[in-house]
Amino acid sequence: MRVVIAEDLALLRDGITRLLQAFDFEVVAAVDNGPALLPALIEHRPDVAVVDVRLPPTFTDEGLQAAIQARARIPGLPVLVLSQHVEQLYARELLADRSGAIGYLLKDRVSNVSQFVDAVRRVAAGGTVMDPEVIGQLLAKNAGAQPLHALTAREREVLGLMAEGRSNAAIAGRLFVTEKAVSKHINSIFSKLGMPPSDDDNRRVLAVLTYLNA
């Protein structure tokens, strides 16, 4: 699996490179600034990109904007964004095109090797991965918000795990229920959020987007 990495801190960039290589990823490019990222993504068209939100020269959101521009040029390009702090706006911007293959993790998660590698693989496979801390803050902030007020406490819990990128089987294992029960909750969530069956839309991504925009 081919990876492009964008991280300005040399030690962290090298650490992520070595970590991914140890799990049989091929790092085809590792850049340290915003202007170099977009050309690298366009040239290499990786299976997944791991991108720091804030890169030189201004350390604002160069990484995020380069990733968004690359996805406009290469629809569906898988991108896992790393951030030092929780910023809901970043998560919303990443999901705005509703095509999935997006992840948002705090940098601290890199130290949890299995969790980080699993997130990279899930994003590369087209999944959506949101940091649990992001989900926790959203749950606290949006407890009474429209259109989520119609969801039960269990449905909110399921939606939060969906936002983390968990499969039905993983959600069932986390909540100690059957996959059939999880499927029932998810169908109820879709119904309450006004998302009828569709062959064109990734309803899990749309549900997560609704969750983030509440």
mmCIF file of C-alpha atoms in Angstrom:
data_model
loop_
_atom_site.group_PDB
_atom_site.id
_atom_site.type_symbol
_atom_site.label_atom_id
_atom_site.label_comp_id
_atom_site.label_asym_id
_atom_site.label_seq_id
_atom_site.Cartn_x
_atom_site.Cartn_y
_atom_site.Cartn_z
ATOM 1 C CA MET A 1 0.000 0.000 0.000
ATOM 2 C CA ARG A 2 1.518 3.316 -1.124
ATOM 3 C CA VAL A 3 1.553 6.270 1.285
ATOM 4 C CA VAL A 4 2.398 9.982 1.136
ATOM 5 C CA ILE A 5 3.257 11.603 4.469
ATOM 6 C CA ALA A 6 3.176 15.334 5.262
ATOM 7 C CA GLU A 7 4.618 16.332 8.642
ATOM 8 C CA ASP A 8 6.942 19.237 9.446
ATOM 9 C CA LEU A 9 8.509 17.761 12.597
ATOM 10 C CA ALA A 10 11.421 15.660 11.379
ATOM 11 C CA LEU A 11 11.350 13.170 14.260
ATOM 12 C CA LEU A 12 7.620 12.533 13.930
ATOM 13 C CA ARG A 13 7.825 12.344 10.128
ATOM 14 C CA ASP A 14 10.624 9.798 10.362
ATOM 15 C CA GLY A 15 8.797 7.905 13.099
ATOM 16 C CA ILE A 16 5.580 7.620 11.084
ATOM 17 C CA THR A 17 7.586 6.560 8.040
ATOM 18 C CA ARG A 18 9.400 3.793 9.921
ATOM 19 C CA LEU A 19 6.229 2.676 11.676
ATOM 20 C CA LEU A 20 4.274 2.297 8.436
ATOM 21 C CA GLN A 21 7.168 0.595 6.694
ATOM 22 C CA ALA A 22 7.274 -1.932 9.519
ATOM 23 C CA PHE A 23 3.682 -2.840 8.622
ATOM 24 C CA ASP A 24 4.499 -3.264 4.911
ATOM 25 C CA PHE A 25 3.357 0.162 3.728
ATOM 26 C CA GLU A 26 5.446 1.778 0.990
ATOM 27 C CA VAL A 27 6.155 5.437 1.748
ATOM 28 C CA VAL A 28 6.510 6.996 -1.706
ATOM 29 C CA ALA A 29 6.974 10.580 -0.479
ATOM 30 C CA ALA A 30 7.445 12.391 2.836
ATOM 31 C CA VAL A 31 7.204 16.190 2.702
ATOM 32 C CA ASP A 32 7.559 18.853 5.385
ATOM 33 C CA ASN A 33 5.565 21.823 4.057
ATOM 34 C CA GLY A 34 2.244 22.765 2.497
ATOM 35 C CA PRO A 35 3.425 23.853 -0.971
ATOM 36 C CA ALA A 36 5.174 20.493 -1.509
ATOM 37 C CA LEU A 37 2.183 18.390 -0.483
ATOM 38 C CA LEU A 38 -0.264 18.932 -3.334
ATOM 39 C CA PRO A 39 2.305 18.174 -6.095
ATOM 40 C CA ALA A 40 3.351 15.018 -4.215
ATOM 41 C CA LEU A 41 -0.240 13.815 -3.973
ATOM 42 C CA ILE A 42 -0.924 14.557 -7.641
ATOM 43 C CA GLU A 43 2.300 12.905 -8.798
ATOM 44 C CA HIS A 44 2.121 9.749 -6.692
ATOM 45 C CA ARG A 45 -1.658 9.286 -6.331
ATOM 46 C CA PRO A 46 -1.114 7.214 -3.186
ATOM 47 C CA ASP A 47 -3.451 4.618 -1.707
ATOM 48 C CA VAL A 48 -3.612 6.864 1.361
ATOM 49 C CA ALA A 49 -2.090 10.135 2.584
ATOM 50 C CA VAL A 50 -1.211 10.892 6.217
ATOM 51 C CA VAL A 51 -1.257 14.666 6.594
ATOM 52 C CA ASP A 52 -0.591 17.119 9.411
ATOM 53 C CA VAL A 53 -3.228 19.871 9.395
ATOM 54 C CA ARG A 54 -0.748 22.653 10.140
ATOM 55 C CA LEU A 55 2.320 22.882 7.928
ATOM 56 C CA PRO A 56 4.841 25.574 6.993
ATOM 57 C CA PRO A 57 4.988 28.291 5.898
ATOM 58 C CA THR A 58 2.141 29.750 8.009
ATOM 59 C CA PHE A 59 1.268 26.780 10.263
ATOM 60 C CA THR A 60 -2.471 27.367 9.891
ATOM 61 C CA ASP A 61 -4.276 24.781 7.768
ATOM 62 C CA GLU A 62 -1.967 24.238 4.773
ATOM 63 C CA GLY A 63 -2.100 20.463 5.126
ATOM 64 C CA LEU A 64 -5.877 20.386 5.276
ATOM 65 C CA GLN A 65 -6.303 22.702 2.296
ATOM 66 C CA ALA A 66 -3.790 20.744 0.199
ATOM 67 C CA ALA A 67 -5.658 17.524 1.014
ATOM 68 C CA ILE A 68 -8.993 19.082 0.035
ATOM 69 C CA GLN A 69 -7.527 20.387 -3.221
ATOM 70 C CA ALA A 70 -6.021 16.989 -3.992
ATOM 71 C CA ARG A 71 -9.381 15.291 -3.427
ATOM 72 C CA ALA A 72 -10.939 17.777 -5.847
ATOM 73 C CA ARG A 73 -8.368 16.698 -8.441
ATOM 74 C CA ILE A 74 -8.418 13.013 -7.474
ATOM 75 C CA PRO A 75 -11.955 12.224 -6.250
ATOM 76 C CA GLY A 76 -12.027 9.843 -3.318
ATOM 77 C CA LEU A 77 -8.302 10.138 -2.552
ATOM 78 C CA PRO A 78 -7.978 8.593 0.948
ATOM 79 C CA VAL A 79 -6.633 11.100 3.488
ATOM 80 C CA LEU A 80 -5.945 10.669 7.191
ATOM 81 C CA VAL A 81 -5.424 14.067 8.822
ATOM 82 C CA LEU A 82 -3.496 14.476 12.068
ATOM 83 C CA SER A 83 -4.105 17.426 14.388
ATOM 84 C CA GLN A 84 -2.616 18.565 17.671
ATOM 85 C CA HIS A 85 -6.014 19.671 18.990
ATOM 86 C CA VAL A 86 -9.675 18.913 18.358
ATOM 87 C CA GLU A 87 -11.104 21.245 15.706
ATOM 88 C CA GLN A 88 -14.644 20.379 14.592
ATOM 89 C CA LEU A 89 -14.315 22.662 11.563
ATOM 90 C CA TYR A 90 -11.512 20.513 10.178
ATOM 91 C CA ALA A 91 -13.653 17.385 10.444
ATOM 92 C CA ARG A 92 -16.558 19.137 8.715
ATOM 93 C CA GLU A 93 -14.377 20.401 5.867
ATOM 94 C CA LEU A 94 -12.921 16.962 5.290
ATOM 95 C CA LEU A 95 -16.338 15.335 5.046
ATOM 96 C CA ALA A 96 -17.905 18.078 2.943
ATOM 97 C CA ASP A 97 -17.637 16.180 -0.360
ATOM 98 C CA ARG A 98 -19.447 13.193 1.222
ATOM 99 C CA SER A 99 -17.285 10.617 -0.555
ATOM 100 C CA GLY A 100 -15.703 8.895 2.455
ATOM 101 C CA ALA A 101 -12.097 7.676 2.666
ATOM 102 C CA ILE A 102 -11.396 10.345 5.293
ATOM 103 C CA GLY A 103 -9.900 10.220 8.758
ATOM 104 C CA TYR A 104 -9.248 12.762 11.514
ATOM 105 C CA LEU A 105 -7.050 11.767 14.456
ATOM 106 C CA LEU A 106 -5.216 13.577 17.200
ATOM 107 C CA LYS A 107 -1.443 13.221 16.912
ATOM 108 C CA ASP A 108 -1.347 11.473 20.279
ATOM 109 C CA ARG A 109 -2.971 8.445 18.626
ATOM 110 C CA VAL A 110 0.193 7.764 16.624
ATOM 111 C CA SER A 111 1.760 6.405 19.819
ATOM 112 C CA ASN A 112 -0.963 3.747 19.901
ATOM 113 C CA VAL A 113 0.514 1.765 17.043
ATOM 114 C CA SER A 114 -2.299 -0.713 16.486
ATOM 115 C CA GLN A 115 -4.975 2.003 16.582
ATOM 116 C CA PHE A 116 -3.037 4.250 14.211
ATOM 117 C CA VAL A 117 -2.238 1.525 11.678
ATOM 118 C CA ASP A 118 -5.835 0.309 11.802
ATOM 119 C CA ALA A 119 -7.043 3.859 11.088
ATOM 120 C CA VAL A 120 -4.683 4.183 8.102
ATOM 121 C CA ARG A 121 -5.940 0.901 6.678
ATOM 122 C CA ARG A 122 -9.611 1.738 7.208
ATOM 123 C CA VAL A 123 -9.248 5.104 5.485
ATOM 124 C CA ALA A 124 -7.336 3.491 2.610
ATOM 125 C CA ALA A 125 -10.209 1.023 2.245
ATOM 126 C CA GLY A 126 -12.688 3.893 1.845
ATOM 127 C CA GLY A 127 -13.862 4.172 5.434
ATOM 128 C CA THR A 128 -14.425 7.216 7.636
ATOM 129 C CA VAL A 129 -12.467 7.462 10.893
ATOM 130 C CA MET A 130 -13.007 10.158 13.532
ATOM 131 C CA ASP A 131 -10.986 10.502 16.719
ATOM 132 C CA PRO A 132 -12.888 9.332 19.830
ATOM 133 C CA GLU A 133 -12.126 12.660 21.536
ATOM 134 C CA VAL A 134 -13.787 14.512 18.669
ATOM 135 C CA ILE A 135 -16.814 12.263 19.043
ATOM 136 C CA GLY A 136 -16.916 12.806 22.802
ATOM 137 C CA GLN A 137 -16.902 16.588 22.437
ATOM 138 C CA LEU A 138 -19.611 16.458 19.789
ATOM 139 C CA LEU A 139 -21.808 14.256 21.963
ATOM 140 C CA ALA A 140 -21.501 16.719 24.824
ATOM 141 C CA LYS A 141 -22.062 19.784 22.647
ATOM 142 C CA ASN A 142 -24.912 18.475 20.489
ATOM 143 C CA ALA A 143 -26.950 16.598 23.074
ATOM 144 C CA GLY A 144 -30.124 18.536 22.292
ATOM 145 C CA ALA A 145 -29.387 19.693 18.773
ATOM 146 C CA GLN A 146 -31.520 19.249 15.693
ATOM 147 C CA PRO A 147 -31.763 16.846 13.925
ATOM 148 C CA LEU A 148 -30.213 14.482 16.460
ATOM 149 C CA HIS A 149 -32.790 15.086 19.192
ATOM 150 C CA ALA A 150 -34.956 12.299 17.783
ATOM 151 C CA LEU A 151 -32.276 9.660 18.371
ATOM 152 C CA THR A 152 -32.307 7.491 21.466
ATOM 153 C CA ALA A 153 -29.295 7.357 23.761
ATOM 154 C CA ARG A 154 -28.288 4.004 22.250
ATOM 155 C CA GLU A 155 -28.661 5.341 18.709
ATOM 156 C CA ARG A 156 -26.413 8.286 19.578
ATOM 157 C CA GLU A 157 -23.863 5.829 20.911
ATOM 158 C CA VAL A 158 -24.048 3.783 17.707
ATOM 159 C CA LEU A 159 -23.743 6.933 15.573
ATOM 160 C CA GLY A 160 -20.688 8.004 17.550
ATOM 161 C CA LEU A 161 -19.028 4.647 16.863
ATOM 162 C CA MET A 162 -19.987 4.927 13.188
ATOM 163 C CA ALA A 163 -18.236 8.309 13.161
ATOM 164 C CA GLU A 164 -15.118 6.613 14.519
ATOM 165 C CA GLY A 165 -15.264 4.375 11.434
ATOM 166 C CA ARG A 166 -16.327 1.199 13.220
ATOM 167 C CA SER A 167 -17.950 -1.626 11.273
ATOM 168 C CA ASN A 168 -21.225 -3.184 12.402
ATOM 169 C CA ALA A 169 -19.283 -6.119 13.836
ATOM 170 C CA ALA A 170 -16.938 -3.820 15.762
ATOM 171 C CA ILE A 171 -19.875 -1.789 17.110
ATOM 172 C CA ALA A 172 -21.603 -4.974 18.217
ATOM 173 C CA GLY A 173 -18.455 -6.080 20.031
ATOM 174 C CA ARG A 174 -18.046 -2.717 21.740
ATOM 175 C CA LEU A 175 -21.664 -2.563 22.916
ATOM 176 C CA PHE A 176 -22.005 -6.285 23.680
ATOM 177 C CA VAL A 177 -25.000 -6.711 21.382
ATOM 178 C CA THR A 178 -25.636 -8.694 18.199
ATOM 179 C CA GLU A 179 -24.848 -7.411 14.715
ATOM 180 C CA LYS A 180 -28.563 -7.734 13.979
ATOM 181 C CA ALA A 181 -29.305 -5.305 16.818
ATOM 182 C CA VAL A 182 -26.675 -2.883 15.498
ATOM 183 C CA SER A 183 -28.169 -3.075 11.999
ATOM 184 C CA LYS A 184 -31.585 -2.298 13.459
ATOM 185 C CA HIS A 185 -30.219 0.756 15.301
ATOM 186 C CA ILE A 186 -28.451 2.000 12.168
ATOM 187 C CA ASN A 187 -31.567 1.637 10.024
ATOM 188 C CA SER A 188 -33.479 3.577 12.656
ATOM 189 C CA ILE A 189 -30.805 6.312 12.624
ATOM 190 C CA PHE A 190 -31.020 6.589 8.828
ATOM 191 C CA SER A 191 -34.787 6.792 8.997
ATOM 192 C CA LYS A 192 -34.814 9.473 11.710
ATOM 193 C CA LEU A 193 -32.218 11.522 9.840
ATOM 194 C CA GLY A 194 -34.288 11.352 6.652
ATOM 195 C CA MET A 195 -31.906 9.153 4.681
ATOM 196 C CA PRO A 196 -33.873 6.715 2.515
ATOM 197 C CA PRO A 197 -32.114 3.773 0.828
ATOM 198 C CA SER A 198 -29.919 4.857 -2.079
ATOM 199 C CA ASP A 199 -27.398 3.232 -4.382
ATOM 200 C CA ASP A 200 -25.589 6.536 -4.931
ATOM 201 C CA ASP A 201 -24.983 7.906 -1.433
ATOM 202 C CA ASN A 202 -22.759 6.514 1.284
ATOM 203 C CA ARG A 203 -25.363 6.827 4.011
ATOM 204 C CA ARG A 204 -22.876 6.204 6.800
ATOM 205 C CA VAL A 205 -20.858 9.210 5.641
ATOM 206 C CA LEU A 206 -24.019 11.319 5.320
ATOM 207 C CA ALA A 207 -25.065 10.335 8.838
ATOM 208 C CA VAL A 208 -21.652 11.275 10.211
ATOM 209 C CA LEU A 209 -21.797 14.587 8.319
ATOM 210 C CA THR A 210 -25.202 15.319 9.862
ATOM 211 C CA TYR A 211 -23.714 14.458 13.244
ATOM 212 C CA LEU A 212 -20.778 16.840 12.776
ATOM 213 C CA ASN A 213 -22.940 19.659 11.444
ATOM 214 C CA ALA A 214 -25.523 19.501 14.225
#
